[in-house]
């Protein structure tokens, strides 16, 4: 008799679609999940990643939430901008962004106050969308930073004017 746990991909018999958050089923005896709206996703048991077969995008799971793994700086910048929009519409304002170390090289050229050199110390204050930027601790010290892309620190209150319009500068 086959162990029922071996009949499904590594994330179990169903997951939340990373795009629409709907519960989607696994296809038995495969490494695939199928969303009726977004198509097939394949789970890689070696890397722990979920790949969208049509777009090639990859996600990793942390605390029951999918985090897209970006291969281009525009992807992480766009994701941060979307999160800023959500905060703004919820009545919050961001005060700082912490970006995962693994994106340091790719986003460095887009940081305000960066002179083309690497921002390494606290005195090298750089900004993204007008917000102070810090980079995460080493993932060896805080494993969540192997998966999550960024965190926004926030406070209640709406900003006087919407400051995040500098998306594609």
PDB file of C-alpha atoms in Angstrom:
ATOM      1  CA  UNK A   1       0.000   0.000   0.000  1.00  0.00           C
ATOM      2  CA  UNK A   2       1.230   3.495  -0.899  1.00  0.00           C
ATOM      3  CA  UNK A   3       1.652   6.062   1.857  1.00  0.00           C
ATOM      4  CA  UNK A   4      -1.112   8.682   1.232  1.00  0.00           C
ATOM      5  CA  UNK A   5       1.373  11.486   1.958  1.00  0.00           C
ATOM      6  CA  UNK A   6       3.468  10.407  -1.029  1.00  0.00           C
ATOM      7  CA  UNK A   7       0.546  10.870  -3.418  1.00  0.00           C
ATOM      8  CA  UNK A   8       0.759  14.661  -3.237  1.00  0.00           C
ATOM      9  CA  UNK A   9       3.397  17.329  -3.895  1.00  0.00           C
ATOM     10  CA  UNK A  10       5.508  18.633  -0.999  1.00  0.00           C
ATOM     11  CA  UNK A  11       2.961  21.264   0.082  1.00  0.00           C
ATOM     12  CA  UNK A  12       0.134  18.741   0.575  1.00  0.00           C
ATOM     13  CA  UNK A  13      -3.211  18.045  -1.107  1.00  0.00           C
ATOM     14  CA  UNK A  14      -4.068  21.728  -1.629  1.00  0.00           C
ATOM     15  CA  UNK A  15      -2.509  25.191  -1.411  1.00  0.00           C
ATOM     16  CA  UNK A  16      -3.507  28.816  -1.812  1.00  0.00           C
ATOM     17  CA  UNK A  17      -2.849  30.048  -5.349  1.00  0.00           C
ATOM     18  CA  UNK A  18      -0.034  32.650  -5.115  1.00  0.00           C
ATOM     19  CA  UNK A  19      -1.941  34.877  -7.557  1.00  0.00           C
ATOM     20  CA  UNK A  20      -5.598  34.811  -6.466  1.00  0.00           C
ATOM     21  CA  UNK A  21      -5.312  33.197  -2.997  1.00  0.00           C
ATOM     22  CA  UNK A  22      -8.031  30.663  -3.856  1.00  0.00           C
ATOM     23  CA  UNK A  23      -7.566  27.131  -2.564  1.00  0.00           C
ATOM     24  CA  UNK A  24      -6.338  24.920  -5.395  1.00  0.00           C
ATOM     25  CA  UNK A  25      -5.912  21.146  -5.481  1.00  0.00           C
ATOM     26  CA  UNK A  26      -2.856  19.057  -6.113  1.00  0.00           C
ATOM     27  CA  UNK A  27      -2.915  16.613  -8.968  1.00  0.00           C
ATOM     28  CA  UNK A  28      -2.449  13.165  -7.457  1.00  0.00           C
ATOM     29  CA  UNK A  29       0.892  11.437  -8.098  1.00  0.00           C
ATOM     30  CA  UNK A  30       2.452  14.594  -9.570  1.00  0.00           C
ATOM     31  CA  UNK A  31       4.262  17.664  -8.257  1.00  0.00           C
ATOM     32  CA  UNK A  32       1.574  19.918  -9.750  1.00  0.00           C
ATOM     33  CA  UNK A  33      -1.216  22.122  -8.425  1.00  0.00           C
ATOM     34  CA  UNK A  34      -3.877  23.416 -10.797  1.00  0.00           C
ATOM     35  CA  UNK A  35      -5.634  26.770 -10.482  1.00  0.00           C
ATOM     36  CA  UNK A  36      -8.653  27.147 -12.787  1.00  0.00           C
ATOM     37  CA  UNK A  37      -7.826  30.854 -13.225  1.00  0.00           C
ATOM     38  CA  UNK A  38      -4.014  30.818 -13.406  1.00  0.00           C
ATOM     39  CA  UNK A  39      -3.045  27.385 -14.639  1.00  0.00           C
ATOM     40  CA  UNK A  40      -0.471  24.926 -13.411  1.00  0.00           C
ATOM     41  CA  UNK A  41       2.082  25.371 -10.638  1.00  0.00           C
ATOM     42  CA  UNK A  42       4.837  22.853 -10.053  1.00  0.00           C
ATOM     43  CA  UNK A  43       6.357  22.170  -6.630  1.00  0.00           C
ATOM     44  CA  UNK A  44      10.072  21.405  -6.565  1.00  0.00           C
ATOM     45  CA  UNK A  45      10.870  19.124  -3.610  1.00  0.00           C
ATOM     46  CA  UNK A  46      14.603  19.892  -3.928  1.00  0.00           C
ATOM     47  CA  UNK A  47      14.358  23.695  -3.643  1.00  0.00           C
ATOM     48  CA  UNK A  48      11.022  24.088  -1.853  1.00  0.00           C
ATOM     49  CA  UNK A  49       9.886  26.473  -4.580  1.00  0.00           C
ATOM     50  CA  UNK A  50       6.593  26.658  -6.405  1.00  0.00           C
ATOM     51  CA  UNK A  51       6.917  27.551 -10.099  1.00  0.00           C
ATOM     52  CA  UNK A  52       4.200  28.906 -12.355  1.00  0.00           C
ATOM     53  CA  UNK A  53       4.600  26.839 -15.501  1.00  0.00           C
ATOM     54  CA  UNK A  54       3.297  29.492 -17.906  1.00  0.00           C
ATOM     55  CA  UNK A  55       5.224  32.527 -16.661  1.00  0.00           C
ATOM     56  CA  UNK A  56       8.276  30.932 -15.046  1.00  0.00           C
ATOM     57  CA  UNK A  57       7.726  32.898 -11.830  1.00  0.00           C
ATOM     58  CA  UNK A  58       8.840  31.281  -8.570  1.00  0.00           C
ATOM     59  CA  UNK A  59       7.488  31.499  -5.017  1.00  0.00           C
ATOM     60  CA  UNK A  60       8.635  30.218  -1.643  1.00  0.00           C
ATOM     61  CA  UNK A  61       6.461  29.644   1.400  1.00  0.00           C
ATOM     62  CA  UNK A  62       7.012  31.255   4.808  1.00  0.00           C
ATOM     63  CA  UNK A  63       4.424  31.155   7.622  1.00  0.00           C
ATOM     64  CA  UNK A  64       1.663  30.046   5.228  1.00  0.00           C
ATOM     65  CA  UNK A  65       2.265  32.942   2.852  1.00  0.00           C
ATOM     66  CA  UNK A  66       3.769  32.803  -0.638  1.00  0.00           C
ATOM     67  CA  UNK A  67       6.632  35.160  -1.482  1.00  0.00           C
ATOM     68  CA  UNK A  68       7.612  35.689  -5.076  1.00  0.00           C
ATOM     69  CA  UNK A  69      11.327  35.258  -5.723  1.00  0.00           C
ATOM     70  CA  UNK A  70      12.374  38.082  -8.024  1.00  0.00           C
ATOM     71  CA  UNK A  71      15.014  37.809 -10.725  1.00  0.00           C
ATOM     72  CA  UNK A  72      14.937  41.470 -11.810  1.00  0.00           C
ATOM     73  CA  UNK A  73      15.041  44.669  -9.713  1.00  0.00           C
ATOM     74  CA  UNK A  74      11.838  45.994 -11.295  1.00  0.00           C
ATOM     75  CA  UNK A  75       9.924  43.063  -9.783  1.00  0.00           C
ATOM     76  CA  UNK A  76      10.929  43.827  -6.201  1.00  0.00           C
ATOM     77  CA  UNK A  77      10.462  47.577  -6.733  1.00  0.00           C
ATOM     78  CA  UNK A  78       6.960  47.029  -8.129  1.00  0.00           C
ATOM     79  CA  UNK A  79       6.056  44.726  -5.229  1.00  0.00           C
ATOM     80  CA  UNK A  80       7.216  47.353  -2.708  1.00  0.00           C
ATOM     81  CA  UNK A  81       5.205  50.014  -4.538  1.00  0.00           C
ATOM     82  CA  UNK A  82       2.064  47.855  -4.422  1.00  0.00           C
ATOM     83  CA  UNK A  83       2.544  47.303  -0.671  1.00  0.00           C
ATOM     84  CA  UNK A  84       2.893  51.069  -0.176  1.00  0.00           C
ATOM     85  CA  UNK A  85      -0.373  51.589  -2.064  1.00  0.00           C
ATOM     86  CA  UNK A  86      -2.129  49.047   0.188  1.00  0.00           C
ATOM     87  CA  UNK A  87      -0.826  50.750   3.339  1.00  0.00           C
ATOM     88  CA  UNK A  88      -1.962  54.130   2.071  1.00  0.00           C
ATOM     89  CA  UNK A  89      -5.489  52.895   1.313  1.00  0.00           C
ATOM     90  CA  UNK A  90      -5.659  51.290   4.788  1.00  0.00           C
ATOM     91  CA  UNK A  91      -4.839  54.591   6.509  1.00  0.00           C
ATOM     92  CA  UNK A  92      -1.172  53.929   7.266  1.00  0.00           C
ATOM     93  CA  UNK A  93       2.052  55.457   6.127  1.00  0.00           C
ATOM     94  CA  UNK A  94       5.344  53.669   5.764  1.00  0.00           C
ATOM     95  CA  UNK A  95       8.320  54.952   7.718  1.00  0.00           C
ATOM     96  CA  UNK A  96      11.053  52.585   6.506  1.00  0.00           C
ATOM     97  CA  UNK A  97      11.619  49.654   4.162  1.00  0.00           C
ATOM     98  CA  UNK A  98      13.869  46.712   4.970  1.00  0.00           C
ATOM     99  CA  UNK A  99      14.916  44.776   1.851  1.00  0.00           C
ATOM    100  CA  UNK A 100      16.333  41.250   1.850  1.00  0.00           C
ATOM    101  CA  UNK A 101      20.131  41.128   1.505  1.00  0.00           C
ATOM    102  CA  UNK A 102      19.850  38.987  -1.621  1.00  0.00           C
ATOM    103  CA  UNK A 103      18.462  42.002  -3.526  1.00  0.00           C
ATOM    104  CA  UNK A 104      21.167  44.474  -2.424  1.00  0.00           C
ATOM    105  CA  UNK A 105      23.164  44.376  -5.663  1.00  0.00           C
ATOM    106  CA  UNK A 106      20.149  44.506  -7.966  1.00  0.00           C
ATOM    107  CA  UNK A 107      18.329  47.436  -6.302  1.00  0.00           C
ATOM    108  CA  UNK A 108      21.361  49.519  -5.367  1.00  0.00           C
ATOM    109  CA  UNK A 109      21.280  51.505  -8.624  1.00  0.00           C
ATOM    110  CA  UNK A 110      17.649  52.521  -7.965  1.00  0.00           C
ATOM    111  CA  UNK A 111      18.164  53.902  -4.474  1.00  0.00           C
ATOM    112  CA  UNK A 112      17.938  57.661  -3.981  1.00  0.00           C
ATOM    113  CA  UNK A 113      21.100  59.069  -2.449  1.00  0.00           C
ATOM    114  CA  UNK A 114      23.159  56.234  -3.873  1.00  0.00           C
ATOM    115  CA  UNK A 115      26.163  57.534  -5.755  1.00  0.00           C
ATOM    116  CA  UNK A 116      26.699  54.338  -7.670  1.00  0.00           C
ATOM    117  CA  UNK A 117      28.761  52.898  -4.855  1.00  0.00           C
ATOM    118  CA  UNK A 118      27.459  50.343  -2.430  1.00  0.00           C
ATOM    119  CA  UNK A 119      25.622  51.680   0.591  1.00  0.00           C
ATOM    120  CA  UNK A 120      27.327  49.783   3.392  1.00  0.00           C
ATOM    121  CA  UNK A 121      27.114  51.735   6.615  1.00  0.00           C
ATOM    122  CA  UNK A 122      24.464  53.520   8.648  1.00  0.00           C
ATOM    123  CA  UNK A 123      25.901  56.835   7.472  1.00  0.00           C
ATOM    124  CA  UNK A 124      25.130  55.848   3.862  1.00  0.00           C
ATOM    125  CA  UNK A 125      21.435  56.825   4.087  1.00  0.00           C
ATOM    126  CA  UNK A 126      19.634  55.749   0.936  1.00  0.00           C
ATOM    127  CA  UNK A 127      15.955  55.886   0.081  1.00  0.00           C
ATOM    128  CA  UNK A 128      13.427  54.196  -2.139  1.00  0.00           C
ATOM    129  CA  UNK A 129      10.197  56.059  -2.909  1.00  0.00           C
ATOM    130  CA  UNK A 130      11.300  58.623  -0.325  1.00  0.00           C
ATOM    131  CA  UNK A 131      11.609  56.035   2.464  1.00  0.00           C
ATOM    132  CA  UNK A 132      14.814  55.159   4.314  1.00  0.00           C
ATOM    133  CA  UNK A 133      16.131  51.775   3.198  1.00  0.00           C
ATOM    134  CA  UNK A 134      17.917  49.183   5.264  1.00  0.00           C
ATOM    135  CA  UNK A 135      18.954  45.698   4.263  1.00  0.00           C
ATOM    136  CA  UNK A 136      17.992  42.634   6.222  1.00  0.00           C
ATOM    137  CA  UNK A 137      20.191  40.712   8.618  1.00  0.00           C
ATOM    138  CA  UNK A 138      22.031  37.678   7.286  1.00  0.00           C
ATOM    139  CA  UNK A 139      19.599  34.817   6.570  1.00  0.00           C
ATOM    140  CA  UNK A 140      21.805  32.561   8.693  1.00  0.00           C
ATOM    141  CA  UNK A 141      20.803  34.694  11.676  1.00  0.00           C
ATOM    142  CA  UNK A 142      17.166  35.192  10.648  1.00  0.00           C
ATOM    143  CA  UNK A 143      16.066  32.426   8.220  1.00  0.00           C
ATOM    144  CA  UNK A 144      12.890  34.248   7.149  1.00  0.00           C
ATOM    145  CA  UNK A 145      15.098  36.533   5.023  1.00  0.00           C
ATOM    146  CA  UNK A 146      15.902  33.613   2.708  1.00  0.00           C
ATOM    147  CA  UNK A 147      12.252  33.761   1.644  1.00  0.00           C
ATOM    148  CA  UNK A 148      10.615  37.113   2.346  1.00  0.00           C
ATOM    149  CA  UNK A 149      11.568  40.043   0.136  1.00  0.00           C
ATOM    150  CA  UNK A 150      11.016  43.117   2.281  1.00  0.00           C
ATOM    151  CA  UNK A 151       9.197  44.533   5.287  1.00  0.00           C
ATOM    152  CA  UNK A 152       7.603  47.922   5.639  1.00  0.00           C
ATOM    153  CA  UNK A 153       7.593  49.645   8.997  1.00  0.00           C
ATOM    154  CA  UNK A 154       4.412  51.655   9.325  1.00  0.00           C
ATOM    155  CA  UNK A 155       2.487  54.008  11.545  1.00  0.00           C
ATOM    156  CA  UNK A 156      -1.106  55.144  11.577  1.00  0.00           C
ATOM    157  CA  UNK A 157      -1.994  58.253   9.702  1.00  0.00           C
ATOM    158  CA  UNK A 158      -2.390  59.360   6.151  1.00  0.00           C
ATOM    159  CA  UNK A 159       0.380  61.352   4.570  1.00  0.00           C
ATOM    160  CA  UNK A 160      -0.394  64.924   3.465  1.00  0.00           C
ATOM    161  CA  UNK A 161       0.328  64.196  -0.167  1.00  0.00           C
ATOM    162  CA  UNK A 162       0.778  60.791  -1.694  1.00  0.00           C
ATOM    163  CA  UNK A 163       4.579  60.397  -1.779  1.00  0.00           C
ATOM    164  CA  UNK A 164       5.016  57.162  -3.680  1.00  0.00           C
ATOM    165  CA  UNK A 165       4.463  58.337  -7.262  1.00  0.00           C
ATOM    166  CA  UNK A 166       8.088  57.817  -8.230  1.00  0.00           C
ATOM    167  CA  UNK A 167       7.524  54.224  -9.374  1.00  0.00           C
ATOM    168  CA  UNK A 168       9.643  54.077 -12.494  1.00  0.00           C
ATOM    169  CA  UNK A 169      12.217  56.791 -11.948  1.00  0.00           C
TER     170      UNK A 169
END
